[in-house]
Coordinates of C-alpha atoms and ligand atoms in Angstrom, one line a residue:
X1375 CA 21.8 -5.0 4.2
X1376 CA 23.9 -5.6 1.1
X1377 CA 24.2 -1.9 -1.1
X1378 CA 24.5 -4.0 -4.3
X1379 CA 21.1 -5.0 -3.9
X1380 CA 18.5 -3.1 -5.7
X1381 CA 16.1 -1.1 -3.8
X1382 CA 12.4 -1.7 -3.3
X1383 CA 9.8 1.0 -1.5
X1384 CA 6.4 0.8 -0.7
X1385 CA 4.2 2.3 2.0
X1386 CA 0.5 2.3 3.0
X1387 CA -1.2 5.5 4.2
X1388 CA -2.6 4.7 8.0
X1389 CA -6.4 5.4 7.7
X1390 CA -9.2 2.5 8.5
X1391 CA -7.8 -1.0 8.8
X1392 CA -5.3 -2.9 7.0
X1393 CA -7.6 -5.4 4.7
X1394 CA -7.0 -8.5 2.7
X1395 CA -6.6 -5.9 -0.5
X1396 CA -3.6 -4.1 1.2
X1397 CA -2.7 -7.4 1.8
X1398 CA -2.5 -9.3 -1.4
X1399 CA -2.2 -6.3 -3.8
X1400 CA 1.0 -4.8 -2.0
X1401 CA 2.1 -6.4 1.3
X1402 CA 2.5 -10.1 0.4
X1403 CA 4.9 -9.1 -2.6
X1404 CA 7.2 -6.7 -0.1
X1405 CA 7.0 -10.7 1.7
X1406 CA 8.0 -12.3 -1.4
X1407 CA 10.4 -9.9 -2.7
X1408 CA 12.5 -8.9 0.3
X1409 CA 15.4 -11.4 0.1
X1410 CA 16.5 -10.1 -3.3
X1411 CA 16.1 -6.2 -2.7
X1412 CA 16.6 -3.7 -0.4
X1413 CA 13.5 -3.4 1.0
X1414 CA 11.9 -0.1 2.4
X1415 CA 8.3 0.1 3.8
X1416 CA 7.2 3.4 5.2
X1417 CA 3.6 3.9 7.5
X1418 CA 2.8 7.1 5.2
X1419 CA 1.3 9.2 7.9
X1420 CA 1.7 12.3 6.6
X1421 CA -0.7 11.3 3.6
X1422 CA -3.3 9.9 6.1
X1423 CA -3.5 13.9 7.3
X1424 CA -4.9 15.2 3.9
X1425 CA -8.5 13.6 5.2
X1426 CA -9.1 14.9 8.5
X1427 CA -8.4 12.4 11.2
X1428 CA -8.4 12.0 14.8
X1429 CA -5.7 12.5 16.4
X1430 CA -5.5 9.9 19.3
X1431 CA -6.2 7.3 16.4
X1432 CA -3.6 8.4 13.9
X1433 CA -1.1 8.1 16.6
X1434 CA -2.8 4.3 17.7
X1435 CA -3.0 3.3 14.0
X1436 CA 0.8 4.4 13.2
X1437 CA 1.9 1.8 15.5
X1438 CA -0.5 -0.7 15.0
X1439 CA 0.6 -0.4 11.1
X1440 CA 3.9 -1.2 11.6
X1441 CA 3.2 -3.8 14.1
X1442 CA 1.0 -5.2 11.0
X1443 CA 4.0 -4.9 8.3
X1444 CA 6.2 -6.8 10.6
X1445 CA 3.6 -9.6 11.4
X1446 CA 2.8 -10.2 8.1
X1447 CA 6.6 -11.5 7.7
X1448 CA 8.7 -7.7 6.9
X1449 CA 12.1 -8.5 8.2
X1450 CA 13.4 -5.9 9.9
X1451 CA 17.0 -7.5 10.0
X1452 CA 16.5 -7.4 5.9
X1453 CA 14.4 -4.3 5.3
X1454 CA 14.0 -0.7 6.8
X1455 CA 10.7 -0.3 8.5
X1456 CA 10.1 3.9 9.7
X1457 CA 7.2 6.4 10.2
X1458 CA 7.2 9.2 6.9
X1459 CA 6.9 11.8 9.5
X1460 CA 9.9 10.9 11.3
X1461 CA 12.0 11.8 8.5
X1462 CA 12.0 15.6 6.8
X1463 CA 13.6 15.0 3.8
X1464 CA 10.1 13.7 3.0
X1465 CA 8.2 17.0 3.0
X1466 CA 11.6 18.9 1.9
X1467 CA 11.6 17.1 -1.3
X1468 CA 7.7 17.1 -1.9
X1469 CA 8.2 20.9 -1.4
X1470 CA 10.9 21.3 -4.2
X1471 CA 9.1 18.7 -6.6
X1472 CA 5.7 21.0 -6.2
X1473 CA 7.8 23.8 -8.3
X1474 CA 7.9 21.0 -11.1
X1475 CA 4.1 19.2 -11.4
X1476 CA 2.4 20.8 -13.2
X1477 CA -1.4 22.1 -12.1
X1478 CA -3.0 20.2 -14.7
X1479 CA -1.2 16.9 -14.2
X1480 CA -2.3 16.7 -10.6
X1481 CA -5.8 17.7 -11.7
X1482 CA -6.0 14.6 -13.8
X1483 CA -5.1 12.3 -11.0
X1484 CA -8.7 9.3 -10.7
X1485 CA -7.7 9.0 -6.8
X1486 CA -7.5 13.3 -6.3
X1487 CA -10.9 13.5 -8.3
X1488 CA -12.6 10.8 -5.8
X1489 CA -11.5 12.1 -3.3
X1490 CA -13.2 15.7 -3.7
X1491 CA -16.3 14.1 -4.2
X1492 CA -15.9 12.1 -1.1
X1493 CA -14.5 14.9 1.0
X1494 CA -16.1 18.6 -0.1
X1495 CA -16.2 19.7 2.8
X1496 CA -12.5 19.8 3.1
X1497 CA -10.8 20.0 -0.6
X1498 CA -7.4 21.0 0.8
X1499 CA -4.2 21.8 -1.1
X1500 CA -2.8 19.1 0.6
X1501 CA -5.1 16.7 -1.1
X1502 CA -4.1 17.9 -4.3
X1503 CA -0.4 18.0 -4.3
X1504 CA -0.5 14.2 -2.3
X1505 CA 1.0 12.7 -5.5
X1506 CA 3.9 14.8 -5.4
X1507 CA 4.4 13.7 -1.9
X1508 CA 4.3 10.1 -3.0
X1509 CA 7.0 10.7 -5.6
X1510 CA 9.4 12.6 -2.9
X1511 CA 8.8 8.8 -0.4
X1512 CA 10.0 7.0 -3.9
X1513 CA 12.9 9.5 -5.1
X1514 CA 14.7 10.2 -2.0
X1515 CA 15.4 6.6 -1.9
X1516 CA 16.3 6.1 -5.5
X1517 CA 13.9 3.1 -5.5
X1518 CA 14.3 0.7 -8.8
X1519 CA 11.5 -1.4 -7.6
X1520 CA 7.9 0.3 -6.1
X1521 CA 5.1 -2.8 -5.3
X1522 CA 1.8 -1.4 -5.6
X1523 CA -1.8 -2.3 -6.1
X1524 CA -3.5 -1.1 -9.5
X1525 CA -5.1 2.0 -8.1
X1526 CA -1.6 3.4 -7.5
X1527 CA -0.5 2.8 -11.5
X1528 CA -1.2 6.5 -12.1
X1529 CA 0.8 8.0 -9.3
X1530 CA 4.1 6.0 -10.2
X1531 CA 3.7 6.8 -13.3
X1532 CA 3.6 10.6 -12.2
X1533 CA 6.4 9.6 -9.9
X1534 CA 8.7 8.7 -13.1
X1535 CA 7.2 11.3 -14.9
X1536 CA 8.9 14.0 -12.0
X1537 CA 12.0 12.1 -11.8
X1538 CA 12.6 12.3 -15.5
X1539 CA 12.2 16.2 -15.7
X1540 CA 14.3 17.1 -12.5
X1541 CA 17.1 14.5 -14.4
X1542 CA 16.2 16.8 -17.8
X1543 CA 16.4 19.9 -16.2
X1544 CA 19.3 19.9 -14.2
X1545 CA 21.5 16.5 -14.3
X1546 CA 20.8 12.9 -14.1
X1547 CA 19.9 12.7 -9.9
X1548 CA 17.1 10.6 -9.5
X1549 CA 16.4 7.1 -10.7
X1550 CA 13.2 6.3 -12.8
X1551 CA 11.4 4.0 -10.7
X1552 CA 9.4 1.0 -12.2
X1553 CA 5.9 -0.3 -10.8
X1554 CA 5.6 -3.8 -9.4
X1555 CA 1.8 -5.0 -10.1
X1556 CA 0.3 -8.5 -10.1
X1557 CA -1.9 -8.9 -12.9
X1558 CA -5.7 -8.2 -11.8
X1559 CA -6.8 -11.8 -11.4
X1560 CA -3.9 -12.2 -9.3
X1561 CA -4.6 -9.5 -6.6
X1562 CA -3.9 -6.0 -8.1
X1563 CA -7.5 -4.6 -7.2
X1564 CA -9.7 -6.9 -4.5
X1565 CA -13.1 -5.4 -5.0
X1566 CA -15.4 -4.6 -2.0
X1567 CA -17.5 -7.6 -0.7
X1568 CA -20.5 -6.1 -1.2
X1569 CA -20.5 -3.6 -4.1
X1570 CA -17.6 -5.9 -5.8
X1571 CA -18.0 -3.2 -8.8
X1572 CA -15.7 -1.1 -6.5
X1573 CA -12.3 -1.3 -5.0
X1574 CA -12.1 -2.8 -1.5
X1575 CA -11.3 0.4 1.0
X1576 CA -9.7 -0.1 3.8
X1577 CA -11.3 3.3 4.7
X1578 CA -14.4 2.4 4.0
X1579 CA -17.6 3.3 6.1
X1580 CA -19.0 -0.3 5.9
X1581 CA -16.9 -2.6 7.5
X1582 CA -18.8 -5.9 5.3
X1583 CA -17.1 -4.4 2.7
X1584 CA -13.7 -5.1 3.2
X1585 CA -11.6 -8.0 5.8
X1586 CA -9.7 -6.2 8.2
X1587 CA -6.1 -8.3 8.6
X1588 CA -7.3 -8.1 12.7
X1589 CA -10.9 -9.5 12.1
X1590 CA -11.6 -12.6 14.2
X1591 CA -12.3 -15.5 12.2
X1592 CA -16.4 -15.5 12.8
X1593 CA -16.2 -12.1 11.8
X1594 CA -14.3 -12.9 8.7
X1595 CA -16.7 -15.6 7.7
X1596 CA -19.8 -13.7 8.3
X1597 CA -18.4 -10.9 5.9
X1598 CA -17.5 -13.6 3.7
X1599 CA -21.7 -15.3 4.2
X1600 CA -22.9 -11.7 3.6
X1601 CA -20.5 -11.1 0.3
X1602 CA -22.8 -10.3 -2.9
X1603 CA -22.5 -12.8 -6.3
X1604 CA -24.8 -12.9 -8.9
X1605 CA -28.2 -15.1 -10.0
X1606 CA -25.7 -17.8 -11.9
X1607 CA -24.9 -21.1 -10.7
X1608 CA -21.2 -21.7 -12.2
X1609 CA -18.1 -21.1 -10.6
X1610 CA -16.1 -19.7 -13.4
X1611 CA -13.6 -16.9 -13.5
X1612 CA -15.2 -13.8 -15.6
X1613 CA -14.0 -10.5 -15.3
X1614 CA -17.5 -9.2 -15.7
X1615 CA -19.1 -11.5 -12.8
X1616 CA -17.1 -9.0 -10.6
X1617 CA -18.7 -11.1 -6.9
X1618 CA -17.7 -14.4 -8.5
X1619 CA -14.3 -13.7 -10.0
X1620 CA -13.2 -11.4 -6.5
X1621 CA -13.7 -15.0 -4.7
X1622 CA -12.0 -16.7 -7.2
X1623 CA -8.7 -14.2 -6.8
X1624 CA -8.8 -14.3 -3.0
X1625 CA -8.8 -18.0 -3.2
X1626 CA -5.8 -18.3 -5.7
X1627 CA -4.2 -15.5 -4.4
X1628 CA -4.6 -16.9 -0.9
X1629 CA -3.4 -20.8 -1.6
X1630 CA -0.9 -19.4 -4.1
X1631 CA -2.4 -21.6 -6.7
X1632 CA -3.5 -20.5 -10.4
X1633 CA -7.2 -19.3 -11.2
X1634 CA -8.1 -22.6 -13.6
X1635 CA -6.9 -24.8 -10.7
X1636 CA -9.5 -22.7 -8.3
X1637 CA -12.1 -23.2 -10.9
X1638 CA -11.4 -26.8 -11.1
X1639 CA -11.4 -27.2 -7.5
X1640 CA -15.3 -25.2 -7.2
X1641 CA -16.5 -27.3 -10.2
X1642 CA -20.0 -28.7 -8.9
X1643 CA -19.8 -26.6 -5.7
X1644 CA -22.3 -24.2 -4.7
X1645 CA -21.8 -20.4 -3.8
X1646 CA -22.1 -21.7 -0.4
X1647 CA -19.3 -23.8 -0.4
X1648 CA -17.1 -21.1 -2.4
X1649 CA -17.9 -19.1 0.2
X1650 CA -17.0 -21.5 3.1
X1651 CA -13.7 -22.1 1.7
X1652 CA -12.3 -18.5 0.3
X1653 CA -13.1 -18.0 4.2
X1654 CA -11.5 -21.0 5.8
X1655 CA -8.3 -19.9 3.3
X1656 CA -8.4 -16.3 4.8
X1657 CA -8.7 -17.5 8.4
X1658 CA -5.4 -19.9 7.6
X1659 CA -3.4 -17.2 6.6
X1660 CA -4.7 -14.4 8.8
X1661 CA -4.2 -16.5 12.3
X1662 CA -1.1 -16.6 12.6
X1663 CA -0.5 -12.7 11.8
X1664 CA -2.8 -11.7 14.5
X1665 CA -0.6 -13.9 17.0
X1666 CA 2.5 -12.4 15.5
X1667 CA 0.9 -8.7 16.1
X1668 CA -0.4 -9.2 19.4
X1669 CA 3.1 -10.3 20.7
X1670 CA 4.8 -7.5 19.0
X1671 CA 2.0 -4.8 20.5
X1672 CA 1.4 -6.3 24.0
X1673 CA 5.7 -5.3 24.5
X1674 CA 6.2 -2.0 22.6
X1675 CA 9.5 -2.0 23.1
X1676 CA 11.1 -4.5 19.9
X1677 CA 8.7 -2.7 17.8
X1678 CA 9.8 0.9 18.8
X1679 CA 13.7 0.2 18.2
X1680 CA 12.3 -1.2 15.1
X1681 CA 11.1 2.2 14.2
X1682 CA 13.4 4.4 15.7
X1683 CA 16.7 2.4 13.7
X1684 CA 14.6 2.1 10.7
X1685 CA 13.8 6.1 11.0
X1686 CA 17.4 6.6 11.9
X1687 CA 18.9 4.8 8.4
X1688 CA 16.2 6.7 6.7
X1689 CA 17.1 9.9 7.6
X1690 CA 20.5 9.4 6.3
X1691 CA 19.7 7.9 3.1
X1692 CA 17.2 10.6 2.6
X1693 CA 19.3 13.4 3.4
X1694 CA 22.2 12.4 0.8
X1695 CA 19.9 13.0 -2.3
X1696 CA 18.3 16.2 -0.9
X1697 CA 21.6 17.9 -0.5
X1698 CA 22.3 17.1 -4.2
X1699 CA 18.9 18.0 -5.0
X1700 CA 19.7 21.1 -3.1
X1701 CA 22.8 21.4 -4.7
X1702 CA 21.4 21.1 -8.5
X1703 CA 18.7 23.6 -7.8
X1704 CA 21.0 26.3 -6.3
X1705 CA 19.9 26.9 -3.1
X1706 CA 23.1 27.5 -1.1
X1707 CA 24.6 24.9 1.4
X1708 CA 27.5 24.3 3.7
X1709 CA 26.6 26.4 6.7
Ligands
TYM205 P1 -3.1 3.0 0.1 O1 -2.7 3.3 1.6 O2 -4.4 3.4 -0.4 O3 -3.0 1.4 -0.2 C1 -1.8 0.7 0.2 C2 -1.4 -0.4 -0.8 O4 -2.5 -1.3 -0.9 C3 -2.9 -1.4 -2.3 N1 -4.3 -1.6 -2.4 C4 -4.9 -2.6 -3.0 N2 -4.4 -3.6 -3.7 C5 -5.3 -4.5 -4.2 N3 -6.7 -4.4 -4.0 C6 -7.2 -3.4 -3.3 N4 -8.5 -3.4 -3.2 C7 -6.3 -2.5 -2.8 N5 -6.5 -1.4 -2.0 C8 -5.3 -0.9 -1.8 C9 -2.5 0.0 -2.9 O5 -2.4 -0.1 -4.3 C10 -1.2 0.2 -2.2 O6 -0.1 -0.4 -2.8 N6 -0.5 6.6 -2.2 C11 -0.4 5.3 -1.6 C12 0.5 5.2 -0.4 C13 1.9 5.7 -0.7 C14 2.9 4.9 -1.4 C15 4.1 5.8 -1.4 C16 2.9 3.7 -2.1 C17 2.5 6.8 -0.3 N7 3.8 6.9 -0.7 C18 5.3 5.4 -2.0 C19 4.1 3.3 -2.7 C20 5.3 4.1 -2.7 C21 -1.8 4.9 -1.1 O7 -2.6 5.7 -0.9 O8 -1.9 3.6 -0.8

């Protein structure tokens, strides 16, 4: 890993299954964009805890996460691949950056408000405060570069917000971080197959909403049969046909081509067809990840070492800002 290099950090909470919207909205640009950075990807476990989960499955999904980053084409010769909970400085930092968000901020946060309504049974303080926890993963590491979908705009934003009053209030320690988003029509929010007015969840209850990178192909293309549209005939890209134009961006996303050129290429076609094809195109790029994945989880032991190294550099990355953070704050060291 070369230190001149710029760093990038993203991470994806393990809950549900990894879909086509983790996919193209944050895991194909760590693909693209690991060459020219310092790439580090974290499985963000310790956010997956603020809904309840089941324990046998967290520790299933961890694995099966990373084994996921890696098959979709993270290089772990080029990038640093770990488990959040594997490394303290994590929590330590969240901790420290709680005394600095401010109540209000975090009660302004779209994804905290959703998520009360979706889980009252169990509003914990965790759930709350997970932003600051997002902004310790990015400042630890003093990330330049953080690729995200559009749903995570307003936590970055918090994140630079944080960094900027610890540098304020103490000394310059942490760097500003900047968000990496495609533009909408490019991939930034895939919207659920069959309410396409929503996001697509990969914790969703309905699995027609959303591709799971490990669905088999017939199950891809009957999710694909099943997606909603609209009563029009046209294939044309409109922001307010949301079924339409969400087949539209998986297609150009998916062929790496421009939206005209996918219009161009549906003119005269049916929904049928569009549906067919945005399929077919998903199948293509999807097969060979599931071959990659089952090789790397049928022997656990490359993906392990993976983990345990990638932990390892972490750690001692992590633990070089902390003790300055420590440091800044006064809270006494050297023992
Ligand atoms: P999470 O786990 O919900 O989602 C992981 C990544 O996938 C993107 N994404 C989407 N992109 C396009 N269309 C969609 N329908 C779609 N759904 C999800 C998300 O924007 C995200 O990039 N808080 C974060 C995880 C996190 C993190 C971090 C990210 C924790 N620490 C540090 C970056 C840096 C989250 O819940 O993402």
């Amino acid at each position: 890993m070369n230190d001149k290099k710029k760093t990038m950090l993203s991470g994806i909470q393990p809950s549900g299954h990894l879909c086509i919207g983790n996919y193209l909205g944050a895991i194909k640009n760590w693909v693209r964009l690991q060459n020219d950075y310092d790439g580090i990807f974290i499985v963000v476990d310790l956010h997956a805890i603020t809904v309840r989960q089941k324990p046998a499955e967290l520790r299933k999904r961890c694995l099966s996460f990373a084994a996921q980053y890696l098959a979709c084409g993270i290089d772990p010769n080029e990038s640093i691949i770990f488990i959040q909970s594997h490394v303290p400085a994590h929590a330590e930092l969240a901790w420290t950056l709680n005394t600095l968000a401010h109540m209000g901020e975090l009660s302004r946060m779209t994804q905290y408000k959703d998520k009360i309504k979706k889980h009252q049974a169990n509003i914990n303080v965790g759930l709350f405060a997970y932003p600051v926890l997002m902004a310790s993963d990015i400042l630890l590491y003093q990330s330049d570069l953080v690729p995200v979908g559009e749903d995570q705009k307003q936590h970055l934003e918090l994140s630079r917000e944080l960094a900027e009053r610890f540098n304020n209030a103490y000394s310059p320690t942490f760097k500003v971080p900047e968000a990496f988003i495609m533009k909408q029509s490019a991939g930034a929010r895939i919207r659920s197959l069959q309410d396409p007015t929503k996001k697509m969840s990969k914790s969703d209850e309905n699995p027609n909403n959303y591709i799971a990178l490990l669905d088999d192909p017939d199950t891809i293309l009957k999710k694909f049969k099943r997606a909603v549209t609209d009563s029009e005939t046209e294939i044309k890209y409109d922001e307010n046909r949301h079924g339409v134009a969400n087949l539209l961006t998986l297609y150009s996303s998916l062929t790496d081509s421009s939206l005209s050129d996918a219009e161009q290429h549906f003119q005269g076609i049916g929904y049928a067809q569009l549906k067919k094809q945005v399929a077919d195109v998903t199948i293509e790029t999807l097969v060979p990840i599931q071959k990659r994945y089952d090789e790397l989880m049928s022997e656990k032991t490359e993906l392990e070492k993976i983990l345990k190294n990638g932990a390892e550099e972490a750690r001692y990355r992590a633990r070089k800002t902390l003790s300055k953070v420590y440091r800044k704050i006064g809270l006494v060291g050297g023992f």
